[in-house]
CSV table of C-alpha atoms in Angstrom, one decimal:
chain,number,residue,atom,x,y,z
A,1,MET,CA,30.5,48.6,36.4
A,2,MET,CA,32.6,46.1,38.2
A,3,LYS,CA,35.7,48.3,37.0
A,4,LYS,CA,34.4,51.3,38.8
A,5,ILE,CA,33.6,49.5,42.0
A,6,LEU,CA,37.2,48.0,42.2
A,7,LEU,CA,38.9,51.5,41.6
A,8,LEU,CA,36.6,52.9,44.3
A,9,ILE,CA,37.7,50.2,46.6
A,10,ILE,CA,41.7,50.7,45.9
A,11,LEU,CA,41.1,54.4,46.5
A,12,LEU,CA,39.6,53.9,49.9
A,13,ILE,CA,42.5,51.5,51.2
A,14,PRO,CA,45.0,53.5,53.2
A,15,PHE,CA,48.6,53.5,52.0
A,16,SER,CA,51.5,54.2,54.4
A,17,VAL,CA,54.5,55.5,52.6
A,18,SER,CA,57.6,55.1,54.8
A,19,ALA,CA,60.3,57.9,54.7
A,20,MET,CA,61.8,57.0,58.2
A,21,SER,CA,65.6,58.0,58.6
A,22,MET,CA,68.1,58.7,61.3
A,23,GLU,CA,70.5,61.7,61.0
A,24,LEU,CA,73.6,62.6,62.8
A,25,SER,CA,74.7,66.3,62.5
A,26,CYS,CA,77.8,68.1,63.9
A,27,ASP,CA,78.5,71.9,64.5
A,28,LYS,CA,82.1,71.5,63.0
A,29,TYR,CA,83.6,69.3,60.2
A,30,THR,CA,87.1,70.6,60.6
A,31,VAL,CA,88.6,70.9,64.1
A,32,TYR,CA,92.1,71.5,65.6
A,33,VAL,CA,93.6,68.7,67.5
A,34,GLY,CA,92.0,68.3,70.9
A,35,GLU,CA,89.1,70.5,70.1
A,36,ASN,CA,85.5,69.6,71.1
A,37,VAL,CA,82.7,69.0,68.4
A,38,ASN,CA,79.0,68.9,69.3
A,39,CYS,CA,76.8,66.4,67.6
A,40,SER,CA,73.1,65.5,67.8
A,41,VAL,CA,70.8,62.4,66.8
A,42,LYS,CA,67.7,63.0,65.0
A,43,VAL,CA,65.0,60.8,63.6
A,44,LYS,CA,62.5,61.7,60.7
A,45,ASP,CA,59.3,60.4,59.4
A,46,THR,CA,55.6,61.6,58.7
A,47,ASN,CA,55.3,61.0,62.3
A,48,VAL,CA,57.9,59.7,64.5
A,49,SER,CA,58.3,58.7,68.2
A,50,GLY,CA,61.8,57.4,69.0
A,51,GLY,CA,64.7,55.4,67.9
A,52,GLU,CA,67.9,53.6,69.4
A,53,ALA,CA,71.5,53.0,68.1
A,54,ASN,CA,75.1,52.2,69.3
A,55,ILE,CA,77.7,55.1,69.1
A,56,SER,CA,81.3,54.8,68.5
A,57,VAL,CA,84.1,57.2,67.8
A,58,SER,CA,87.6,56.7,66.3
A,59,ASN,CA,90.4,59.2,66.8
A,60,GLY,CA,88.4,61.0,69.6
A,61,ASN,CA,86.7,60.6,72.8
A,62,ILE,CA,83.0,61.2,73.9
A,63,THR,CA,83.4,63.7,76.9
A,64,SER,CA,79.7,64.4,77.5
A,65,TYR,CA,76.3,63.3,76.5
A,66,SER,CA,72.6,64.0,77.4
A,67,LYS,CA,69.0,63.6,76.4
A,68,VAL,CA,67.1,66.1,74.4
A,69,THR,CA,63.7,64.6,73.4
A,70,CYS,CA,63.7,61.4,75.4
A,71,GLY,CA,60.7,60.8,77.7
A,72,ASN,CA,61.3,57.0,78.0
A,73,GLY,CA,64.8,55.6,77.7
A,74,GLU,CA,68.3,56.4,78.4
A,75,VAL,CA,71.1,58.0,76.7
A,76,GLY,CA,74.7,56.6,77.5
A,77,LYS,CA,78.2,57.0,76.3
A,78,ASP,CA,78.1,54.0,73.9
A,79,ASN,CA,74.4,53.9,73.0
A,80,PHE,CA,71.0,55.5,73.3
A,81,SER,CA,67.4,54.1,73.2
A,82,CYS,CA,64.5,56.7,73.5
A,83,THR,CA,60.9,56.9,72.8
A,84,ASP,CA,58.4,60.0,73.3
A,85,ILE,CA,55.1,61.1,72.1
A,86,LEU,CA,54.3,60.8,68.4
A,87,THR,CA,55.8,64.0,66.8
A,88,PRO,CA,55.4,65.0,63.2
A,89,ASN,CA,58.3,65.3,60.9
A,90,SER,CA,61.4,64.9,63.3
A,91,LEU,CA,62.5,64.2,66.7
A,92,THR,CA,66.0,65.1,68.3
A,93,LEU,CA,66.8,62.3,70.7
A,94,ALA,CA,70.2,63.0,72.0
A,95,SER,CA,73.5,65.1,72.0
A,96,TYR,CA,77.1,64.3,72.3
A,97,THR,CA,80.3,66.3,72.9
A,98,ILE,CA,83.3,64.6,71.3
A,99,LYS,CA,87.0,65.6,71.7
A,100,ALA,CA,88.9,65.3,68.6
A,101,GLY,CA,92.3,63.2,68.7
A,102,VAL,CA,95.5,63.6,66.5
A,103,ALA,CA,95.7,65.3,63.1
A,104,GLY,CA,93.9,63.2,60.6
A,105,THR,CA,90.2,62.0,60.4
A,106,MET,CA,87.9,61.5,63.2
A,107,SER,CA,85.0,59.2,62.5
A,108,ILE,CA,81.5,59.0,64.3
A,109,THR,CA,79.5,56.0,63.6
A,110,LEU,CA,75.9,55.0,64.4
A,111,SER,CA,75.2,51.2,64.3
A,112,ASP,CA,72.4,48.8,64.8
A,113,ILE,CA,69.8,51.5,64.2
A,114,THR,CA,66.2,51.2,64.9
A,115,ILE,CA,63.7,54.0,64.1
A,116,VAL,CA,60.0,54.2,65.5
A,117,GLY,CA,58.1,56.1,62.9
A,118,ASN,CA,54.5,56.6,61.7
A,119,ASN,CA,51.8,54.3,63.1
A,120,PHE,CA,54.6,52.9,65.2
A,121,ASP,CA,56.3,51.2,62.4
A,122,GLU,CA,60.0,50.2,62.8
A,123,ASP,CA,62.8,50.6,60.3
A,124,HIS,CA,66.5,49.5,60.5
A,125,PRO,CA,68.6,51.5,58.2
A,126,SER,CA,72.3,51.1,57.5
A,127,ASN,CA,75.1,52.3,59.5
A,128,ILE,CA,75.6,56.1,59.6
A,129,VAL,CA,79.4,57.4,59.5
A,130,LYS,CA,80.2,60.9,59.9
A,131,ASN,CA,83.9,62.1,59.3
A,132,ILE,CA,85.5,65.1,60.6
A,133,SER,CA,88.9,66.6,59.7
A,134,VAL,CA,91.3,67.1,62.5
A,135,ILE,CA,94.2,69.5,61.8
A,136,ASP,CA,97.2,70.9,63.9
A,137,ARG,CA,96.9,74.1,65.4
A,138,PRO,CA,98.8,76.9,63.8
A,139,THR,CA,102.1,77.8,65.6
A,140,THR,CA,103.0,81.4,66.2
A,141,THR,CA,106.7,82.3,66.1
A,142,THR,CA,107.9,85.5,67.9
A,143,THR,CA,111.1,86.9,66.8
A,144,THR,CA,112.8,89.6,69.0
A,145,TYR,CA,115.3,91.7,67.4
A,146,ARG,CA,118.0,93.1,69.7
A,147,HIS,CA,120.3,96.0,68.5
A,148,THR,CA,123.8,96.0,70.0
A,149,GLN,CA,126.0,98.9,69.3
A,150,ALA,CA,129.6,98.1,68.7
A,151,PRO,CA,132.0,99.8,71.0
A,152,VAL,CA,133.5,103.0,69.8
A,153,THR,CA,137.2,103.3,70.2
A,154,LYS,CA,138.5,106.9,70.3
A,155,THR,CA,142.0,107.4,68.8
A,156,THR,CA,144.0,110.3,70.4
A,157,THR,CA,146.8,111.8,68.1
A,158,THR,CA,149.5,113.5,69.8
A,159,GLN,CA,151.4,115.8,67.5
A,160,ALA,CA,155.1,116.0,68.1
A,161,PRO,CA,156.5,119.5,68.9
A,162,VAL,CA,157.7,121.2,65.6
A,163,THR,CA,160.9,123.1,65.7
A,164,ASN,CA,161.9,125.7,63.2
A,165,GLU,CA,165.6,126.7,62.5
A,166,ILE,CA,165.8,130.4,62.0
A,167,THR,CA,169.2,132.0,60.7
A,168,THR,CA,169.8,135.4,61.7
A,169,GLY,CA,172.5,137.2,59.8
A,170,THR,CA,174.0,140.6,60.5
A,171,VAL,CA,176.4,142.0,57.8
A,172,VAL,CA,178.5,145.1,58.8
A,173,THR,CA,180.3,146.8,56.1
A,174,GLU,CA,183.0,149.6,56.9
A,175,THR,CA,185.1,151.5,54.6
A,176,ILE,CA,188.5,152.9,56.0
A,177,THR,CA,190.5,155.3,53.9
A,178,VAL,CA,194.2,155.6,54.9
A,179,ASP,CA,196.0,158.2,52.7
A,180,SER,CA,195.5,157.3,49.2
A,181,MET,CA,194.5,153.7,49.7
A,182,THR,CA,190.8,152.6,50.4
A,183,VAL,CA,190.4,149.5,52.4
A,184,GLN,CA,186.8,148.0,52.4
A,185,THR,CA,186.2,145.2,55.0
A,186,THR,CA,182.9,143.3,55.3
A,187,THR,CA,182.0,141.1,58.3
A,188,SER,CA,179.3,138.7,58.4
A,189,THR,CA,178.0,137.4,61.7
A,190,THR,CA,175.5,134.5,61.8
A,191,VAL,CA,173.4,133.3,64.7
A,192,LYS,CA,171.6,130.1,64.3
A,193,THR,CA,168.8,129.8,66.7
A,194,THR,CA,166.4,126.9,67.0
A,195,VAL,CA,163.0,128.0,68.2
A,196,PRO,CA,160.3,125.2,69.1
A,197,THR,CA,157.0,126.4,67.7
A,198,VAL,CA,155.1,125.8,70.8
A,199,SER,CA,153.7,129.2,71.3
A,200,PRO,CA,154.2,132.8,70.2
A,201,LYS,CA,155.5,133.8,73.8
A,202,THR,CA,158.5,131.4,73.6
A,203,GLU,CA,159.7,133.0,70.3
A,204,GLU,CA,159.3,136.4,71.9
A,205,SER,CA,161.3,135.3,74.9
A,206,ASN,CA,164.1,133.8,73.1
A,207,GLU,CA,164.5,137.0,70.8
A,208,LYS,CA,164.6,139.1,73.9
A,209,SER,CA,166.8,136.9,75.9
A,210,PRO,CA,170.1,138.4,77.3
A,211,MET,CA,172.4,135.9,75.5
A,212,PHE,CA,171.0,137.3,72.2
A,213,PHE,CA,172.1,140.7,73.0
A,214,VAL,CA,175.6,139.6,74.3
A,215,LYS,CA,176.2,137.9,71.0
A,216,LEU,CA,175.3,141.0,69.1
A,217,ILE,CA,177.5,143.3,71.3
A,218,GLY,CA,180.3,140.7,71.0
A,219,SER,CA,180.3,140.8,67.2
A,220,SER,CA,180.4,144.7,67.1
A,221,VAL,CA,183.4,144.9,69.5
A,222,GLY,CA,185.3,142.5,67.4
A,223,LEU,CA,184.7,144.3,64.3
A,224,MET,CA,185.8,147.6,65.8
A,225,ALA,CA,189.1,146.0,67.2
A,226,LEU,CA,189.9,144.6,63.7
A,227,SER,CA,189.3,148.1,62.2
A,228,TYR,CA,191.6,149.7,64.6
A,229,PHE,CA,194.3,147.2,64.1
A,230,LEU,CA,194.2,147.6,60.3
A,231,ILE,CA,194.5,151.5,60.6
A,232,VAL,CA,197.5,151.2,63.0
A,233,VAL,CA,199.4,148.8,60.5
A,234,LEU,CA,198.8,150.7,57.4
A,235,LYS,CA,199.9,154.1,59.1
A,236,HIS,CA,203.3,152.5,59.7
């Protein structure tokens, strides 16, 4: 009977199971150099009403901050301390905008943490550190190709005039019979003319020039004189 009474008393005693925690969450975990990242601070418990902590950043700078659910207290660049009405599960206290530094790792640290949770109990958890990778921005290289045409050199070839040597020959054969004796005389006259092959008109003009006919007439007269002389000599 006594055991049953003790068990009933134990069941009637209320127990408070603490699950208090503080959370730092950010919208990016990899950023470019000089890029901003937005982070918020939240407290959690069965019922929670506030919290406080110091905030510091390495390889970055806090550029802005604001209250979220902080009816009483202040939010600053280096710390925050907020309380509000008792809220189940979680409460977001403050938000921060942080600009990343050089390539490497940016660290955001919450220290000296206090959480006000269920039944206004307090808890002091260990420091919270959030690491964010900072990378260099990719570089864009623009290559411009310019086509330059090499100068074109035109070579003009002048053809030298071509001259042709034309040999014109005239052969005159005359047979003279004196008494019983037959004398055959052959005279060959050669006229050598150089005609430049510039145009067909030049050749035609050379062939029809007066000098060409004078030479031909002179050759015929000489042949006739020789023939006459031979006839006279043979007769005597």
